[in-house]
Amino acid sequence: MPELPEVETVCRGLEPFMRGKTFQRVILRRKDLRVPFPKNLAERLEGRKVTNISRRAKYMLVHIAGNKNIGADILIVHLGMSGRMTAIPKGRDYTPVKHDHMILEMTDGPKIVFHDPRRFGMVMLTPEGQIETHKSFAHLGPEPLEAGFSKSVLDKKLKDKKANIKTALLDQTVVVGVGNIYASEALFDSGISPARPAGNVEEGELEDLVRAIKNVLRRAIKAGGSSLKDYKKADGTLGYFQHGFKVYDRECQPCPRCTKNGKKGHIIQKIVQSGRATYFCPRCQK
DNA sequence: CTCCTGTCCTGCCGGC
DNA sequence: TGCCGGCAGGACAGGA
């Protein structure tokens, strides 16, 4: 579930509860998610201070200060499909429920709870200096909201690519953070058919696509992300960008672009590409 | 190399 | 009502 806007929203929401605070107690309620929790995670975190929270692709990075014995580290958290990180403010009652797998108790009272029914999430720990070469990070493409993501960069990545453009957008070496929802939405906004071979999308269209990706991600962040089933913000409330979807999960509904002034437009279609649902308007997307 | 499929896991929804 | 198949926001391995 969580794509870039959702992870970004969670990072921002957690920051006031974590930044500048120290891990007082770390509780693991099982030994693994998709991968085992880092060895001796609690002992390695307790007593150390969080200096910053950032995001790379769909990963949340909790920066942890070093001390005289150990260098700075980064706690890497990925929410998978169904993960949540929520903050329980100081003084609010909290009793763990099913699928609460990790609890970070911070000094001054707040608790951060990692909850993940499907357990596709991941928690890893790495020295700060090794993040760029970390197995999960070394091959990541550009951040879509930064200047490094441009028409020319995308053109270079997609040139000669035969896979369809929708599947290519999910490839984290092409661009990071775009998942199944925002891929469909960005292709709709740029008027490009999801079935087009990626290498055949022309320069002018790529320019539109880059703009559409940046736009939809920014608007989704402003809305606090999209809540379909599991996703909630760090304060436990819902995002609302799902109400702003134009095509995603709108199969059989009239296209919002070619339906106007009582004129019957085309119907949003759902197809399956590389095993994942894609939604599009067959008239507006060529 | 690239691509496609299957897999991890639980919960929920629709159909029979 | 109950059971079963299919599907869900992601990422990765393995095989063709």
Coordinates of C-alpha atoms (C1' of nucleotides) in Angstrom, one line a residue:
Chain A
M1 CA 0.0 0.0 0.0
P2 CA 2.2 2.7 1.2
E3 CA 3.7 4.5 -1.8
L4 CA 5.8 7.6 -1.6
P5 CA 3.1 10.0 -0.3
E6 CA 2.0 7.7 2.5
V7 CA 5.6 7.1 3.7
E8 CA 6.3 10.8 3.5
T9 CA 3.2 11.5 5.5
V10 CA 4.1 9.0 8.1
C11 CA 7.7 10.4 8.4
R12 CA 6.4 13.9 8.9
G13 CA 3.9 12.7 11.4
L14 CA 6.3 10.8 13.5
E15 CA 9.0 13.4 13.6
P16 CA 7.7 15.4 16.6
F17 CA 7.4 12.2 18.6
M18 CA 10.9 10.9 17.8
R19 CA 13.3 13.6 16.8
G20 CA 15.7 14.6 19.6
K21 CA 14.3 11.8 21.8
T22 CA 16.0 8.7 23.0
F23 CA 14.9 5.1 22.7
Q24 CA 14.0 4.2 26.3
R25 CA 12.7 0.7 25.6
V26 CA 12.3 -1.3 22.4
I27 CA 9.9 -4.2 22.4
L28 CA 9.7 -6.8 19.7
R29 CA 6.6 -9.0 19.9
R30 CA 7.9 -11.5 17.3
K31 CA 11.3 -12.3 15.9
D32 CA 10.7 -11.5 12.2
L33 CA 8.6 -9.8 9.6
R34 CA 9.5 -10.5 6.0
V35 CA 13.1 -10.7 7.3
P36 CA 14.3 -11.2 10.9
F37 CA 14.5 -8.1 13.0
P38 CA 18.2 -7.1 13.3
K39 CA 20.1 -9.1 15.9
N40 CA 19.9 -7.6 19.4
L41 CA 17.9 -4.7 18.0
A42 CA 16.6 -3.5 21.4
E43 CA 20.1 -3.5 23.0
R44 CA 21.5 -1.7 20.0
L45 CA 18.9 1.1 20.1
E46 CA 18.1 1.7 23.8
G47 CA 19.8 4.7 25.2
R48 CA 20.5 6.3 21.8
K49 CA 19.1 9.5 20.4
V50 CA 17.1 10.0 17.2
T51 CA 18.6 12.9 15.3
N52 CA 16.3 13.0 12.3
I53 CA 13.7 11.2 10.3
S54 CA 13.9 11.1 6.5
R55 CA 12.6 9.1 3.6
R56 CA 14.3 7.5 0.6
A57 CA 11.9 5.8 -1.9
K58 CA 9.3 4.0 0.1
Y59 CA 11.7 3.5 3.1
M60 CA 11.6 5.5 6.3
L61 CA 15.0 6.3 7.7
V62 CA 15.4 7.0 11.4
H63 CA 18.8 8.5 12.0
I64 CA 20.4 7.6 15.2
A65 CA 23.3 9.4 16.8
G66 CA 26.6 7.6 17.6
N67 CA 28.4 7.7 20.9
K68 CA 32.0 7.1 22.0
N69 CA 31.6 3.4 21.3
I70 CA 29.6 3.3 18.1
G71 CA 29.0 5.3 15.0
A72 CA 25.8 6.8 13.8
D73 CA 23.3 4.3 12.5
I74 CA 20.1 4.3 10.5
L75 CA 17.0 2.3 11.4
I76 CA 15.3 1.5 8.1
V77 CA 11.6 0.8 8.1
H78 CA 9.5 -0.4 5.2
L79 CA 5.8 -0.6 5.6
G80 CA 5.3 -3.3 2.9
M81 CA 1.6 -3.6 1.9
S82 CA -0.2 -3.3 5.2
G83 CA 2.3 -1.7 7.6
R84 CA 1.5 1.3 9.9
M85 CA 3.6 3.3 12.2
T86 CA 1.6 5.3 14.6
A87 CA 2.6 7.4 17.6
I88 CA 0.8 7.1 20.9
P89 CA 1.2 10.4 22.6
K90 CA 2.5 10.6 26.2
G91 CA -0.2 9.7 28.7
R92 CA -2.6 7.9 26.3
D93 CA -3.4 4.4 27.2
Y94 CA -2.0 1.7 25.0
T95 CA -2.5 -2.0 25.0
P96 CA -0.8 -4.0 22.2
V97 CA -3.2 -5.6 19.8
K98 CA -2.7 -8.4 17.3
H99 CA -0.1 -7.5 14.7
D100 CA 1.6 -4.8 16.8
H101 CA 5.1 -6.2 16.1
M102 CA 7.4 -3.5 17.4
I103 CA 7.0 -0.8 20.0
L104 CA 9.5 2.0 20.4
E105 CA 9.1 3.7 23.7
M106 CA 10.7 7.1 23.6
T107 CA 11.9 9.3 26.5
D108 CA 9.2 11.7 27.6
G109 CA 6.5 9.2 27.0
P110 CA 5.5 8.7 23.4
K111 CA 5.4 5.2 22.0
I112 CA 5.8 4.4 18.3
V113 CA 3.9 1.2 17.2
F114 CA 4.7 -0.8 14.1
H115 CA 1.6 -2.7 13.1
D116 CA 1.6 -5.0 10.0
P117 CA -1.0 -7.7 9.5
R118 CA 0.6 -9.2 6.3
R119 CA 4.1 -8.8 7.6
F120 CA 5.5 -7.7 4.2
G121 CA 7.2 -4.9 6.1
M122 CA 10.9 -4.8 7.0
V123 CA 13.0 -3.3 9.7
M124 CA 16.8 -3.1 9.2
L125 CA 19.7 -1.3 10.8
T126 CA 22.8 -0.1 9.0
P127 CA 25.7 2.2 9.7
E128 CA 24.8 5.7 8.4
G129 CA 27.8 5.8 6.0
Q130 CA 26.7 2.5 4.4
I131 CA 23.1 3.5 3.5
E132 CA 23.9 4.3 -0.2
T133 CA 25.6 0.9 -0.7
H134 CA 23.0 -1.0 1.3
K135 CA 21.5 -3.9 -0.7
S136 CA 18.0 -2.3 -0.7
F137 CA 19.3 1.1 -1.7
A138 CA 22.2 0.7 -4.1
H139 CA 19.9 0.2 -7.2
L140 CA 17.3 2.8 -6.5
G141 CA 16.5 5.3 -9.2
P142 CA 15.9 9.0 -8.8
E143 CA 13.5 10.6 -6.2
P144 CA 10.5 11.8 -8.3
L145 CA 10.1 15.1 -6.4
E146 CA 13.7 16.1 -6.8
A147 CA 15.5 17.9 -9.6
G148 CA 17.3 14.6 -10.6
F149 CA 14.0 13.3 -12.0
S150 CA 13.5 14.9 -15.4
K151 CA 12.4 14.0 -18.9
S152 CA 15.9 13.4 -20.1
V153 CA 16.7 11.0 -17.2
L154 CA 13.4 9.1 -17.7
D155 CA 14.1 9.0 -21.4
K156 CA 17.5 7.4 -20.9
K157 CA 16.0 4.8 -18.5
L158 CA 13.2 3.8 -20.8
K159 CA 15.0 3.9 -24.1
D160 CA 14.8 0.5 -25.7
K161 CA 12.6 -0.8 -22.9
K162 CA 10.0 -3.2 -24.3
A163 CA 8.0 -3.6 -21.1
N164 CA 4.8 -1.6 -20.9
I165 CA 5.1 1.9 -19.4
K166 CA 2.8 1.1 -16.4
T167 CA 5.0 -1.8 -15.3
A168 CA 8.1 0.3 -16.0
L169 CA 6.9 3.0 -13.6
L170 CA 6.7 0.4 -10.8
D171 CA 10.4 -0.5 -11.4
Q172 CA 12.2 1.2 -8.6
T173 CA 15.4 1.5 -10.7
V174 CA 13.5 3.8 -13.1
V175 CA 12.0 6.1 -10.5
V176 CA 11.3 5.4 -6.8
G177 CA 8.2 5.8 -4.8
V178 CA 5.6 5.3 -7.5
G179 CA 3.4 2.3 -6.8
N180 CA 0.3 0.8 -8.3
I181 CA -2.1 3.6 -7.4
Y182 CA 0.0 6.5 -8.5
A183 CA 1.3 4.8 -11.7
S184 CA -2.3 4.5 -13.0
E185 CA -3.2 8.1 -11.9
A186 CA -0.1 9.6 -13.5
L187 CA -0.6 7.8 -16.8
F188 CA -4.2 9.0 -16.8
D189 CA -3.2 12.6 -16.1
S190 CA -0.6 12.6 -18.9
G191 CA -2.9 10.9 -21.4
I192 CA -0.6 7.9 -22.0
S193 CA -1.9 4.4 -22.5
P194 CA -0.6 2.0 -19.8
A195 CA -0.1 -0.6 -22.5
R196 CA 2.4 1.3 -24.6
P197 CA 5.9 -0.1 -24.7
A198 CA 8.0 2.2 -22.5
G199 CA 10.6 2.7 -25.1
N200 CA 8.0 4.0 -27.6
V201 CA 6.7 6.9 -25.4
E202 CA 7.9 10.1 -27.1
E203 CA 9.8 12.9 -25.5
G204 CA 6.9 15.3 -25.3
E205 CA 4.8 12.7 -23.6
L206 CA 7.6 11.9 -21.2
E207 CA 7.7 15.5 -20.2
D208 CA 4.0 15.4 -19.5
L209 CA 4.5 12.2 -17.6
V210 CA 7.2 13.6 -15.4
R211 CA 5.0 16.6 -14.6
A212 CA 2.0 14.3 -13.9
I213 CA 4.0 12.1 -11.5
K214 CA 5.4 15.1 -9.6
N215 CA 1.9 16.6 -9.5
V216 CA 0.0 13.6 -8.3
L217 CA 2.5 12.8 -5.6
R218 CA 2.5 16.3 -4.3
R219 CA -1.2 16.5 -4.2
A220 CA -1.4 13.1 -2.5
I221 CA 1.1 14.3 0.2
K222 CA -1.0 17.4 0.8
A223 CA -4.0 15.1 1.3
G224 CA -2.1 12.9 3.8
G225 CA -1.9 10.0 1.4
S226 CA -4.5 7.5 0.3
S227 CA -6.3 5.2 2.8
L228 CA -7.8 2.2 1.2
K229 CA -7.7 -0.5 3.9
D230 CA -4.7 -0.6 6.2
Y231 CA -3.0 2.7 5.8
K232 CA -3.3 5.4 8.5
K233 CA -1.3 8.4 9.3
A234 CA 1.1 8.6 12.2
D235 CA -1.7 10.0 14.4
G236 CA -4.0 7.1 13.5
T237 CA -6.3 9.2 11.3
L238 CA -6.9 8.5 7.6
G239 CA -5.5 10.1 4.5
Y240 CA -8.1 11.3 2.0
F241 CA -6.4 11.3 -1.4
Q242 CA -8.5 8.1 -2.3
H243 CA -11.3 10.5 -2.9
G244 CA -9.1 12.2 -5.5
F245 CA -8.5 9.2 -7.6
K246 CA -9.5 9.7 -11.1
V247 CA -9.1 6.1 -12.3
Y248 CA -7.7 3.9 -9.6
D249 CA -10.3 1.5 -8.3
R250 CA -12.9 3.2 -10.5
E251 CA -13.6 0.4 -12.9
C252 CA -16.9 0.7 -14.8
Q253 CA -17.3 4.4 -13.7
P254 CA -17.4 7.2 -16.3
C255 CA -14.1 8.8 -17.1
P256 CA -13.9 12.2 -15.3
R257 CA -12.2 13.8 -18.3
C258 CA -14.3 12.8 -21.2
T259 CA -17.6 12.9 -19.3
K260 CA -18.7 16.5 -19.4
N261 CA -21.8 18.6 -19.4
G262 CA -24.1 15.6 -19.5
K263 CA -22.1 14.1 -22.4
K264 CA -21.5 10.4 -22.0
G265 CA -17.8 9.7 -21.7
H266 CA -16.0 6.4 -21.8
I267 CA -15.9 4.0 -19.0
I268 CA -12.8 3.3 -16.9
Q269 CA -11.4 -0.1 -17.7
K270 CA -9.4 -2.4 -15.5
I271 CA -6.7 -4.6 -17.0
V272 CA -4.0 -6.8 -15.4
Q273 CA -0.3 -6.0 -16.2
S274 CA 2.5 -8.1 -14.7
G275 CA -0.1 -9.4 -12.3
R276 CA -1.2 -6.0 -11.0
A277 CA -4.4 -4.1 -11.7
T278 CA -4.2 -1.1 -14.0
Y279 CA -7.1 1.4 -14.5
F280 CA -7.3 3.7 -17.5
C281 CA -9.6 5.5 -19.9
P282 CA -9.4 3.9 -23.4
R283 CA -10.3 7.2 -25.0
C284 CA -8.3 9.7 -23.1
Q285 CA -5.1 7.6 -23.0
K286 CA -3.4 6.8 -26.3
Chain B
dC1 C1' 20.6 -8.7 -19.8
dT2 C1' 15.1 -8.4 -19.6
dC3 C1' 10.8 -10.3 -18.6
dC4 C1' 7.3 -12.9 -16.3
dT5 C1' 5.7 -15.8 -12.5
dG6 C1' 5.5 -17.2 -8.0
dT7 C1' 6.1 -16.2 -3.1
dC8 C1' 5.9 -14.1 1.3
dC9 C1' 1.2 -13.3 4.8
dT10 C1' -3.4 -12.0 6.6
dG11 C1' -7.9 -10.2 6.0
dC12 C1' -11.8 -9.3 3.5
dC13 C1' -15.3 -9.6 0.0
dG14 C1' -18.3 -11.9 -3.2
dG15 C1' -20.2 -16.0 -5.0
dC16 C1' -22.2 -20.4 -4.4
Chain C
dT1 C1' -24.7 -19.0 7.6
dG2 C1' -20.3 -21.0 6.0
dC3 C1' -16.8 -22.2 3.0
dC4 C1' -13.6 -21.1 -0.7
dG5 C1' -11.3 -18.6 -4.2
dG6 C1' -9.5 -14.4 -5.5
dC7 C1' -7.5 -10.2 -4.6
dA8 C1' -5.0 -6.3 -2.0
dG9 C1' -0.8 -0.5 -1.6
dG10 C1' 5.6 -4.1 -2.4
dA11 C1' 9.8 -6.4 -3.3
dC12 C1' 12.5 -10.0 -4.5
dA13 C1' 14.1 -14.7 -6.2
dG14 C1' 14.4 -17.8 -9.8
dG15 C1' 13.7 -19.5 -14.4
dA16 C1' 13.0 -18.9 -19.4

